[in-house]
Short mmCIF file of C-alpha atoms and ligand atoms in Angstrom, two decimals:
data_model
loop_
_atom_site.label_atom_id
_atom_site.label_comp_id
_atom_site.label_asym_id
_atom_site.label_seq_id
_atom_site.Cartn_x
_atom_site.Cartn_y
_atom_site.Cartn_z
CA UNK B 1 -102.08 26.23 30.88
CA UNK B 2 -104.52 24.13 28.99
CA UNK B 3 -103.38 20.54 30.03
CA UNK B 4 -100.91 18.48 32.53
CA UNK B 5 -100.30 15.32 32.96
CA UNK B 6 -99.65 13.14 36.46
CA UNK B 7 -97.09 9.98 36.73
CA UNK B 8 -96.75 8.19 39.99
CA UNK B 9 -94.48 5.40 41.82
CA UNK B 10 -96.54 3.40 44.38
CA UNK B 11 -97.07 4.23 48.07
CA UNK B 12 -100.35 4.48 50.07
CA UNK B 13 -101.53 8.22 50.18
CA UNK B 14 -100.70 8.39 45.82
CA UNK B 15 -104.31 7.76 45.12
CA UNK B 16 -105.54 10.60 47.46
CA UNK B 17 -103.03 13.06 45.99
CA UNK B 18 -104.03 12.27 42.13
CA UNK B 19 -107.44 12.81 42.88
CA UNK B 20 -106.08 16.35 44.56
CA UNK B 21 -104.28 16.91 41.03
CA UNK B 22 -107.63 16.28 39.11
CA UNK B 23 -109.69 18.28 41.17
CA UNK B 24 -107.59 20.90 41.35
CA UNK B 25 -106.60 21.35 37.64
CA UNK B 26 -110.36 21.37 37.04
CA UNK B 27 -110.71 23.97 39.01
CA UNK B 28 -108.94 25.87 36.83
CA UNK B 29 -109.89 24.39 34.16
CA UNK B 30 -107.08 22.45 33.17
CA UNK B 31 -107.44 18.89 31.49
CA UNK B 32 -105.14 16.23 33.10
CA UNK B 33 -103.86 13.49 31.83
CA UNK B 34 -102.98 10.29 33.85
CA UNK B 35 -100.07 8.27 32.53
CA UNK B 36 -99.67 4.64 33.29
CA UNK B 37 -96.86 2.57 34.58
CA UNK B 38 -94.70 5.70 35.36
CA UNK B 39 -92.27 6.17 33.05
CA UNK B 40 -92.86 3.42 30.88
CA UNK B 41 -96.48 5.07 30.28
CA UNK B 42 -95.06 8.09 29.11
CA UNK B 43 -92.13 6.41 26.51
CA UNK B 44 -95.34 4.53 25.15
CA UNK B 45 -97.93 7.36 25.16
CA UNK B 46 -100.20 5.02 27.48
CA UNK B 47 -102.41 7.25 29.44
CA UNK B 48 -106.13 8.28 29.98
CA UNK B 49 -107.83 11.60 31.03
CA UNK B 50 -108.67 11.93 34.40
CA UNK B 51 -112.01 14.42 35.26
CA UNK B 52 -113.57 14.90 38.69
CA UNK B 53 -115.37 11.87 38.52
CA UNK B 54 -113.01 9.16 37.75
CA UNK B 55 -111.33 10.02 40.74
CA UNK B 56 -114.20 9.60 42.86
CA UNK B 57 -113.76 6.53 45.81
CA UNK B 58 -109.73 6.33 45.51
CA UNK B 59 -109.10 8.33 48.62
CA UNK B 60 -108.68 5.57 50.80
CA UNK B 61 -107.44 2.85 48.34
CA UNK B 62 -103.26 2.40 48.65
CA UNK B 63 -101.40 1.39 45.53
CA UNK B 64 -101.46 3.93 42.23
CA UNK B 65 -104.74 3.76 39.94
CA UNK B 66 -102.19 4.76 37.58
CA UNK B 67 -100.27 1.22 38.01
CA UNK B 68 -96.50 2.37 37.83
CA UNK B 69 -93.51 0.11 37.11
CA UNK B 70 -89.56 0.24 37.27
CA UNK B 71 -88.43 1.83 33.68
CA UNK B 72 -85.04 1.04 32.14
CA UNK B 73 -85.22 2.47 29.15
CA UNK B 74 -86.06 5.87 30.64
CA UNK B 75 -82.36 6.21 31.81
CA UNK B 76 -81.11 6.16 27.75
CA UNK B 77 -81.18 8.97 25.61
CA UNK B 78 -83.41 7.42 22.99
CA UNK B 79 -85.99 6.27 26.05
CA UNK B 80 -85.78 9.81 27.45
CA UNK B 81 -86.85 11.45 23.64
CA UNK B 82 -89.76 9.00 23.42
CA UNK B 83 -91.09 9.99 26.25
CA UNK B 84 -90.94 14.00 25.04
CA UNK B 85 -92.07 13.17 22.22
CA UNK B 86 -95.46 11.96 24.05
CA UNK B 87 -95.14 14.98 26.13
CA UNK B 88 -94.90 17.39 23.03
CA UNK B 89 -97.45 15.38 20.43
CA UNK B 90 -99.91 15.59 23.34
CA UNK B 91 -99.61 19.28 24.09
CA UNK B 92 -98.58 18.09 27.64
CA UNK B 93 -97.43 21.88 29.46
CA UNK B 94 -96.60 20.78 32.35
CA UNK B 95 -95.74 17.29 34.73
CA UNK B 96 -96.46 16.42 38.24
CA UNK B 97 -94.47 13.40 38.70
CA UNK B 98 -95.34 12.04 42.24
CA UNK B 99 -92.42 9.39 43.82
CA UNK B 100 -89.74 8.79 45.54
CA UNK B 101 -85.89 9.54 44.48
CA UNK B 102 -85.60 7.58 41.45
CA UNK B 103 -88.94 9.38 40.29
CA UNK B 104 -87.64 12.63 41.04
CA UNK B 105 -84.41 11.95 39.75
CA UNK B 106 -86.33 11.25 36.18
CA UNK B 107 -88.61 14.62 36.69
CA UNK B 108 -84.83 15.96 36.76
CA UNK B 109 -83.84 15.37 33.47
CA UNK B 110 -87.14 16.08 32.22
CA UNK B 111 -86.54 19.79 33.60
CA UNK B 112 -82.48 19.79 33.13
CA UNK B 113 -81.89 18.39 29.91
CA UNK B 114 -85.30 18.55 27.98
CA UNK B 115 -87.13 21.93 29.89
CA UNK B 116 -90.14 20.37 30.36
CA UNK B 117 -92.08 22.43 33.30
CA UNK B 118 -92.47 19.57 35.92
CA UNK B 119 -92.86 19.37 39.83
CA UNK B 120 -92.09 16.65 41.88
CA UNK B 121 -94.06 15.89 44.86
CA UNK B 122 -92.15 13.56 47.52
CA UNK B 123 -93.78 10.23 47.95
CA UNK B 124 -92.00 7.21 49.23
CA UNK B 125 -92.49 4.97 52.00
CA UNK B 126 -88.49 5.03 52.67
CA UNK B 127 -88.47 8.93 53.40
CA UNK B 128 -85.26 9.80 51.88
CA UNK B 129 -85.92 12.88 49.48
CA UNK B 130 -83.66 15.20 51.11
CA UNK B 131 -84.91 18.29 52.36
CA UNK B 132 -88.32 17.39 53.08
CA UNK B 133 -89.13 16.19 56.71
CA UNK B 134 -91.63 13.47 55.77
CA UNK B 135 -93.17 11.79 51.99
CA UNK B 136 -96.65 10.77 51.59
CA UNK B 137 -96.63 7.12 52.15
CA UNK B 138 -94.02 7.08 54.87
CA UNK B 139 -96.37 7.17 57.98
CA UNK B 140 -98.79 4.76 56.63
CA UNK B 141 -95.36 1.84 55.70
CA UNK B 142 -94.45 2.58 59.57
CA UNK B 143 -98.06 2.05 60.94
CA UNK B 144 -98.20 -1.53 59.20
CA UNK B 145 -94.81 -2.62 59.83
CA UNK B 146 -95.72 -1.33 63.47
CA UNK B 147 -99.55 -3.43 63.54
CA UNK B 148 -97.29 -6.21 62.34
CA UNK B 149 -94.67 -5.65 64.90
CA UNK B 150 -97.17 -5.44 67.69
CA UNK B 151 -98.46 -9.27 66.14
CA UNK B 152 -94.93 -10.48 66.79
CA UNK B 153 -94.50 -9.30 70.24
CA UNK B 154 -97.46 -11.58 71.12
CA UNK B 155 -96.08 -14.06 70.00
CA UNK B 156 -92.51 -13.48 70.85
CA UNK B 157 -93.57 -12.53 74.51
CA UNK B 158 -95.38 -15.94 74.79
CA UNK B 159 -92.68 -18.18 73.97
CA UNK B 160 -89.75 -16.33 75.01
CA UNK B 161 -88.24 -15.96 71.95
CA UNK B 162 -85.77 -13.65 69.70
CA UNK B 163 -87.17 -12.49 66.49
CA UNK B 164 -85.31 -10.70 64.03
CA UNK B 165 -87.62 -8.95 61.79
CA UNK B 166 -86.76 -7.25 58.58
CA UNK B 167 -87.79 -3.95 57.11
CA UNK B 168 -87.66 -2.07 53.79
CA UNK B 169 -85.38 0.75 53.34
CA UNK B 170 -82.21 0.42 51.03
CA UNK B 171 -80.09 3.47 51.94
CA UNK B 172 -82.49 5.21 54.53
CA UNK B 173 -83.44 3.63 57.66
CA UNK B 174 -86.57 5.79 58.61
CA UNK B 175 -88.89 2.61 58.38
CA UNK B 176 -86.75 0.69 60.68
CA UNK B 177 -85.12 3.86 63.40
CA UNK B 178 -89.19 4.96 63.39
CA UNK B 179 -90.49 1.23 63.98
CA UNK B 180 -88.17 0.10 66.50
CA UNK B 181 -88.75 3.20 68.89
CA UNK B 182 -92.82 3.09 68.47
CA UNK B 183 -92.82 -1.03 68.72
CA UNK B 184 -90.17 -0.97 71.74
CA UNK B 185 -87.66 -2.92 70.14
CA UNK B 186 -84.32 -3.92 71.91
CA UNK B 187 -82.26 -3.16 68.75
CA UNK B 188 -82.12 -1.99 65.36
CA UNK B 189 -79.58 -1.96 62.62
CA UNK B 190 -79.23 0.68 60.28
CA UNK B 191 -77.96 1.45 56.91
CA UNK B 192 -76.33 4.78 58.75
CA UNK B 193 -75.33 3.57 61.46
CA UNK B 194 -72.26 1.48 62.59
CA UNK B 195 -72.96 -2.17 64.44
CA UNK B 196 -71.19 -4.23 66.27
CA UNK B 197 -72.74 -7.96 66.53
CA UNK B 198 -70.64 -9.30 69.29
CA UNK B 199 -71.72 -6.73 71.76
CA UNK B 200 -74.92 -7.24 70.71
CA UNK B 201 -74.76 -10.96 71.47
CA UNK B 202 -73.15 -9.95 74.66
CA UNK B 203 -76.05 -7.94 75.42
CA UNK B 204 -78.59 -10.79 75.01
CA UNK B 205 -76.64 -13.34 77.02
CA UNK B 206 -76.45 -10.96 79.56
CA UNK B 207 -79.90 -10.02 79.60
CA UNK B 208 -80.90 -13.53 79.35
CA UNK B 209 -78.84 -14.64 82.47
CA UNK B 210 -81.18 -11.52 84.33
CA UNK B 211 -84.35 -13.65 83.11
CA UNK B 212 -84.77 -11.22 79.76
CA UNK B 213 -85.58 -13.79 77.27
CA UNK B 214 -87.87 -12.31 74.88
CA UNK B 215 -86.20 -9.75 72.29
CA UNK B 216 -86.72 -8.05 68.90
CA UNK B 217 -84.43 -6.77 66.56
CA UNK B 218 -85.07 -5.03 63.61
CA UNK B 219 -82.78 -5.03 60.74
CA UNK B 220 -83.53 -2.34 57.61
CA UNK B 221 -83.07 -4.56 54.40
CA UNK B 222 -79.78 -2.26 53.43
CA UNK B 223 -77.99 -3.11 56.18
CA UNK B 224 -78.46 -6.73 56.26
CA UNK B 225 -80.73 -9.76 55.88
CA UNK B 226 -82.76 -11.03 58.83
CA UNK B 227 -81.81 -14.48 58.00
CA UNK B 228 -78.02 -13.78 58.42
CA UNK B 229 -78.30 -11.69 61.33
CA UNK B 230 -80.30 -14.71 63.22
CA UNK B 231 -78.01 -17.39 62.22
CA UNK B 232 -75.08 -15.25 63.68
CA UNK B 233 -76.95 -14.79 66.75
CA UNK B 234 -77.77 -18.53 67.38
CA UNK B 235 -74.27 -19.78 66.85
CA UNK B 236 -73.40 -17.02 69.14
CA UNK B 237 -75.47 -17.26 72.01
CA UNK B 238 -77.12 -20.85 70.94
CA UNK B 239 -80.35 -19.36 71.64
CA UNK B 240 -83.76 -19.96 69.33
CA UNK B 241 -84.25 -17.22 66.70
CA UNK B 242 -87.12 -16.48 64.61
CA UNK B 243 -87.00 -14.29 61.60
CA UNK B 244 -89.72 -12.07 59.56
CA UNK B 245 -89.06 -10.39 56.51
CA UNK B 246 -91.88 -8.14 56.47
CA UNK B 247 -91.03 -6.96 52.79
CA UNK B 248 -94.20 -5.44 50.34
CA UNK B 249 -96.90 -5.65 53.26
CA UNK B 250 -94.93 -2.11 53.67
CA UNK B 251 -95.84 -0.51 50.75
CA UNK B 252 -99.35 -1.20 50.80
CA UNK B 253 -102.42 -0.76 52.92
CA UNK B 254 -105.07 1.97 53.68
CA UNK B 255 -103.10 5.57 54.14
CA UNK B 256 -103.36 6.81 57.25
CA UNK B 257 -105.59 10.05 57.93
CA UNK B 258 -101.65 11.87 58.07
CA UNK B 259 -101.11 10.99 54.58
CA UNK B 260 -103.93 11.40 53.03
CA UNK B 261 -104.31 15.43 54.16
CA UNK B 262 -100.60 15.60 52.86
CA UNK B 263 -101.79 13.87 50.06
CA UNK B 264 -104.65 16.55 49.25
CA UNK B 265 -102.45 19.44 50.12
CA UNK B 266 -99.83 18.73 47.78
CA UNK B 267 -101.79 18.08 44.77
CA UNK B 268 -103.25 21.01 45.28
CA UNK B 269 -100.05 23.08 45.64
CA UNK B 270 -98.10 21.18 42.90
CA UNK B 271 -100.63 22.02 40.75
CA UNK B 272 -100.86 25.69 41.51
CA UNK B 273 -97.12 25.76 41.19
CA UNK B 274 -96.91 25.04 37.91
CA UNK B 275 -100.26 27.29 37.15
CA UNK B 276 -97.65 30.21 38.64
CA UNK B 277 -94.32 28.94 36.37
CA UNK B 278 -92.47 27.06 38.87
CA UNK B 279 -90.58 24.28 37.50
CA UNK B 280 -87.84 21.64 38.28
CA UNK B 281 -89.40 21.67 42.55
CA UNK B 282 -90.18 19.01 44.55
CA UNK B 283 -93.31 19.48 46.59
CA UNK B 284 -93.49 18.68 50.42
CA UNK B 285 -94.42 19.50 53.80
CA UNK B 286 -92.04 20.76 56.70
CA UNK B 287 -92.89 21.86 59.93
CA UNK B 288 -96.48 21.96 59.03
CA UNK B 289 -95.39 24.18 55.82
CA UNK B 290 -95.94 23.49 52.07
CA UNK B 291 -92.69 24.22 50.53
CA UNK B 292 -90.63 23.59 47.24
CA UNK B 293 -86.84 22.63 47.05
CA UNK B 294 -85.03 22.38 44.04
CA UNK B 295 -84.81 18.89 42.59
CA UNK B 296 -81.13 19.00 42.52
CA UNK B 297 -81.27 19.32 46.24
CA UNK B 298 -84.28 16.47 46.54
CA UNK B 299 -82.37 13.78 45.32
CA UNK B 300 -79.14 14.06 47.31
CA UNK B 301 -78.58 11.69 49.97
CA UNK B 302 -81.08 12.61 53.17
CA UNK B 303 -79.79 12.33 56.65
CA UNK B 304 -81.92 11.58 59.49
CA UNK B 305 -81.53 14.44 61.87
CA UNK B 306 -83.79 12.26 64.61
CA UNK B 307 -81.17 9.20 64.52
CA UNK B 308 -78.93 9.86 67.63
CA UNK B 309 -81.58 10.87 69.77
CA UNK B 310 -84.42 8.00 68.58
CA UNK B 311 -81.22 5.41 68.83
CA UNK B 312 -80.30 6.36 72.49
CA UNK B 313 -84.16 6.43 73.37
CA UNK B 314 -84.55 2.66 71.64
CA UNK B 315 -81.49 1.22 74.27
CA UNK B 316 -81.89 3.29 77.38
CA UNK B 317 -85.64 1.92 77.28
CA UNK B 318 -84.89 -1.32 76.21
O1 F6P U 401 -88.12 2.75 47.18
C1 F6P U 401 -89.19 2.06 47.42
C2 F6P U 401 -88.98 0.68 48.15
O2 F6P U 401 -90.63 -0.21 48.76
C3 F6P U 401 -87.58 0.24 48.91
O3 F6P U 401 -88.02 0.65 50.58
C4 F6P U 401 -87.68 -1.20 48.85
O4 F6P U 401 -86.25 -1.48 48.53
C5 F6P U 401 -87.38 -1.06 47.03
O5 F6P U 401 -88.77 -0.32 47.06
C6 F6P U 401 -88.58 -2.34 46.74
O6 F6P U 401 -88.27 -2.33 45.32
P1 F6P U 401 -89.13 -3.41 44.08
O7 F6P U 401 -90.83 -3.31 44.58
O8 F6P U 401 -89.06 -3.21 42.90
O9 F6P U 401 -88.88 -4.56 44.65
#
């Protein structure tokens, strides 16, 4: 194997992973092409050669030095064929895709339809890759959200107010669940869980009557909008509420030590999987051990194993 390419999505820890891919490949005297703008760059032939020096000083940076985009053209056959031309014309013998569900779905298409040697690395703040305990970027995201939440708690406590805080997570409530437990929140609304707003409003009124005035309620974006929930709470309880939408700050920031270590391990592992002829696999870490699973499994819906236990704990500790 003489040349591989790497393309990425966006979250903290991805730069550390690119660094690991490039420096591991250089040990085996394999060239690495960095594809700009994700699948868009594969279609347009937008790339640069990466070497040991070009990835220095990036281990601590959030985002991706390769930039990224959402590419609708890659979902079409003509877009995919253009991407294949870039791969063939540039003698790319293997591709590493670092990203979440959408990126891994693209990797699976390249592998199944076009027989391109591909390894995915699970990296997304959503932690929604099935069969993988924790994706790169998720630990940083919950710590960024938690930092914001601690600040919100300061003012919520001072003014004795109800705050409804919206976090990311369209289909997977990982960020909401973990942030709510770590942040000592009173309630969390998740895509995976049924929810009764009347019960919550009754609990708020009962708590209020006993002197509990400050509440922090987390809403995952895939479940509802914080503004809608806050409006209903005010209507039903007549109490003042404030909303905060944390938004894209959750995807940025300096990667935590945990994310950097996972990124370093997985970057090296992915290169070695390609060298050993593996393909169509997604690399991740379960129980602190490096594993690879079929991309077919990785893109299936994920169930949060800890959901019931953590949710009960949130309610017990309120
Ligand atoms: O998949 C990662 C994610 O950050 C989701 O949590 C969020 O719903 C989505 O991406 C936001 O996408 P965009 O940056 O395109 O608005």
